[in-house]
């Protein structure tokens, strides 16, 4: 520690701490416009200058390290004069349009000009003559307001790892712009908007909506992915009009992705349900709550009497609260009497759960958001982390920038691949072969923890499985060279702190249970803790839903058995899920749903599944009800009610309570306080006594071979701007990516005569779809990629579920449409 004084106050800080950081930590304000703690010091605005005792010149506090015995002054007449001059120069080109600028009231330049600025300027300058607008769907630019602090450029390059904008031109002609001053080709995360200290960059959806003093600010967990980011929502007259991050709050520390920042408007979708619906004849007609619930109660009683409770099933939701999911399973088990309860997590997180229980003997995998930042070596296998869990993905970029080795093994050129230390372009779905190849090198070279490995069951089986496995075989399967596999294996083994990271998306088809088991084998081989393997749950409350026991516990049918075995059910209760949109082999799912005697759908919109329902119950959305989310890291977060319910919608948990009473069963849970009391023991989900780890040798198996009539492999996964089918309800996100597409390599586009943005017919052995082509070498030759979020595109007509609940790769053929 070093000791110095600021404004006479003695403080102690770590060596290397800048004067600005030291002052901020001790509650001392130093004005600045270009500093951000996430970015490297820039020293561009010169407003943070301070005096140092014994020195004649002024020092930029953001880039000057504090030193032992240093005496610093932050407010003197000399500093005020210097800051006044800087502001006078900044205001030469800055228009006095505060009355029409959205930043007014929270503008750093406005505040500093009021405190230090001159009443008149001695300088005259010309305004920039180019158009205010750039070709960008949700980002607004006004170059005359720009003060060239560079924060937007730096956050995009250094923190986001994108680099979509730069400072172009020189001197007075300098300005912030995308390449060629045309289309802004970026992620639309909005980080540049947040860091802009003035009104040069703004949000189009928020433009001219409100002044800051008219809005109420509320913190709420984001409803999308498992990161559990804290979103700061701005409300005016009971309506959400803006979402932002706030530094120092939540695991995201101010960061938000495009979904978290712009996707909140799904709750205002024109497709929102406002009243219960009952099928009368061939159409769904509005009904009263009394009629709808009476119908449900009578039909469930009748089916239970005629076919038994085992003929009734339910699907929970990964984005409904813990309370909602808990009440669903209590209603099904105690009122209906069935254990046929599951969710779409069967095709995603359940795979991880199976592997974790088998390999580590744990209820759940310990997830640490800071794990990437603590590791020396990071290995990402077959996972687009920055699309599935965007804010967590930023930690990998930061870790690499701070000196960690980041190796990405993926067939697709993901954002992390572009920002990695090394990208291993593997063939799709060959992660098991790569992980086994790495273990082969480590075992043969004796680089593992032999003592720890020998203490675990089935180590001999692992050695036997690797004995006949050659590097040539691993290279042939993965498409890598033997040298690449050897290099990554030796780097991994020699690292002091390791991390293997993967995703568990329910729409991903490149990983199976065995992929996670292979990764767990590598962790155990090196004698590392289970938390070395990081596979977070996908959605905002996947873990909370799992902890609330929305899954078969005593021999009940899972989602595969309920939806893919014809005639196994007579009734299905679906809460907050759309199987026709998110489940695979949609023709089989549709056949099952149409064959039911009773289909109940409880949701916020009229989904594709709801259109087939006998009764539709409108539920309240996120922000319209109280509840609890559990993030992928196990953090339990309260979801406050911020706005009124839409129409006659009510919270899901209340629907189950009312329905139980109507069926003459009191669950003893009158309100949220009672439900939360019952959920208390589940908050510690994942904590267990002594874990019993074990090796589980697995071999690579071809999922579905491309060739002959179907010469290409289709990879499916998430894209950054969307999450499941929920985000497609957002008009804001719809302006960025509005439709499904088929990404195809340049070589394959030429081979099959596909033009960029032309339409393509794609077919598998199960179905076909028509998509717009996106020619890009992000995907390798022989592979195509399609996102699965868009219901009308019916990508899930081409795919099918595997025996372990995962999704296998799909062989397809394409032709110009």
mmCIF file of N, CA and C in Angstrom, residues 20 23 53 60 81 130 205 238 278 398 404 406 415 436 453 544 552 651 673 738 745:
data_model
loop_
_atom_site.group_PDB
_atom_site.id
_atom_site.type_symbol
_atom_site.label_atom_id
_atom_site.label_comp_id
_atom_site.label_asym_id
_atom_site.label_seq_id
_atom_site.Cartn_x
_atom_site.Cartn_y
_atom_site.Cartn_z
ATOM 1 N N UNK A 20 -7.354 9.566 -9.956
ATOM 2 C CA UNK A 20 -8.807 9.597 -10.096
ATOM 3 C C UNK A 20 -9.455 8.408 -9.394
ATOM 4 N N UNK A 23 -9.234 8.961 -5.642
ATOM 5 C CA UNK A 23 -10.196 9.967 -5.189
ATOM 6 C C UNK A 23 -11.615 9.402 -5.176
ATOM 7 N N UNK A 53 1.488 18.914 -5.415
ATOM 8 C CA UNK A 53 2.394 19.782 -4.651
ATOM 9 C C UNK A 53 3.832 19.595 -5.113
ATOM 10 N N UNK A 60 -3.206 14.957 -15.465
ATOM 11 C CA UNK A 60 -4.489 14.292 -15.727
ATOM 12 C C UNK A 60 -4.676 13.198 -14.683
ATOM 13 N N UNK A 81 -9.771 27.712 -13.687
ATOM 14 C CA UNK A 81 -9.469 28.457 -14.912
ATOM 15 C C UNK A 81 -9.169 27.499 -16.066
ATOM 16 N N UNK A 130 -22.749 17.574 -42.085
ATOM 17 C CA UNK A 130 -23.283 16.284 -42.534
ATOM 18 C C UNK A 130 -24.583 15.960 -41.804
ATOM 19 N N UNK A 205 -35.837 4.512 -29.800
ATOM 20 C CA UNK A 205 -37.119 4.238 -29.124
ATOM 21 C C UNK A 205 -37.441 5.220 -27.989
ATOM 22 N N UNK A 238 -46.699 5.238 -15.436
ATOM 23 C CA UNK A 238 -46.983 3.812 -15.356
ATOM 24 C C UNK A 238 -46.568 3.013 -16.574
ATOM 25 N N UNK A 278 -62.183 -19.284 -24.667
ATOM 26 C CA UNK A 278 -62.695 -20.654 -24.699
ATOM 27 C C UNK A 278 -62.994 -21.032 -26.134
ATOM 28 N N UNK A 398 -12.544 -9.535 -21.506
ATOM 29 C CA UNK A 398 -11.745 -8.800 -20.522
ATOM 30 C C UNK A 398 -10.577 -9.645 -20.029
ATOM 31 N N UNK A 404 -4.942 -13.413 -20.016
ATOM 32 C CA UNK A 404 -5.293 -14.834 -20.025
ATOM 33 C C UNK A 404 -5.276 -15.362 -21.458
ATOM 34 N N UNK A 406 -7.136 -17.354 -24.227
ATOM 35 C CA UNK A 406 -8.503 -17.736 -24.568
ATOM 36 C C UNK A 406 -8.480 -18.545 -25.860
ATOM 37 N N UNK A 415 -18.188 -14.315 -31.981
ATOM 38 C CA UNK A 415 -17.533 -13.108 -31.469
ATOM 39 C C UNK A 415 -16.330 -13.461 -30.610
ATOM 40 N N UNK A 436 -11.468 -35.545 -25.725
ATOM 41 C CA UNK A 436 -10.781 -36.831 -25.566
ATOM 42 C C UNK A 436 -9.362 -36.754 -26.116
ATOM 43 N N UNK A 453 -6.429 -38.609 -9.563
ATOM 44 C CA UNK A 453 -7.167 -39.397 -10.550
ATOM 45 C C UNK A 453 -7.345 -40.840 -10.084
ATOM 46 N N UNK A 544 -34.182 -21.542 -11.182
ATOM 47 C CA UNK A 544 -35.266 -21.409 -10.214
ATOM 48 C C UNK A 544 -36.403 -22.361 -10.505
ATOM 49 N N UNK A 552 -40.015 -34.340 -13.637
ATOM 50 C CA UNK A 552 -40.499 -35.597 -13.043
ATOM 51 C C UNK A 552 -39.642 -35.997 -11.851
ATOM 52 N N UNK A 651 -51.432 -12.967 -12.231
ATOM 53 C CA UNK A 651 -50.221 -13.772 -12.086
ATOM 54 C C UNK A 651 -50.506 -15.268 -12.195
ATOM 55 N N UNK A 673 -46.333 -14.574 0.248
ATOM 56 C CA UNK A 673 -45.562 -14.809 1.472
ATOM 57 C C UNK A 673 -45.557 -16.290 1.830
ATOM 58 N N UNK A 738 -35.376 -9.050 -37.829
ATOM 59 C CA UNK A 738 -36.821 -9.239 -37.875
ATOM 60 C C UNK A 738 -37.241 -10.614 -38.350
ATOM 61 N N UNK A 745 -21.758 -20.393 -46.348
ATOM 62 C CA UNK A 745 -20.423 -19.948 -46.733
ATOM 63 C C UNK A 745 -20.413 -19.475 -48.190
#
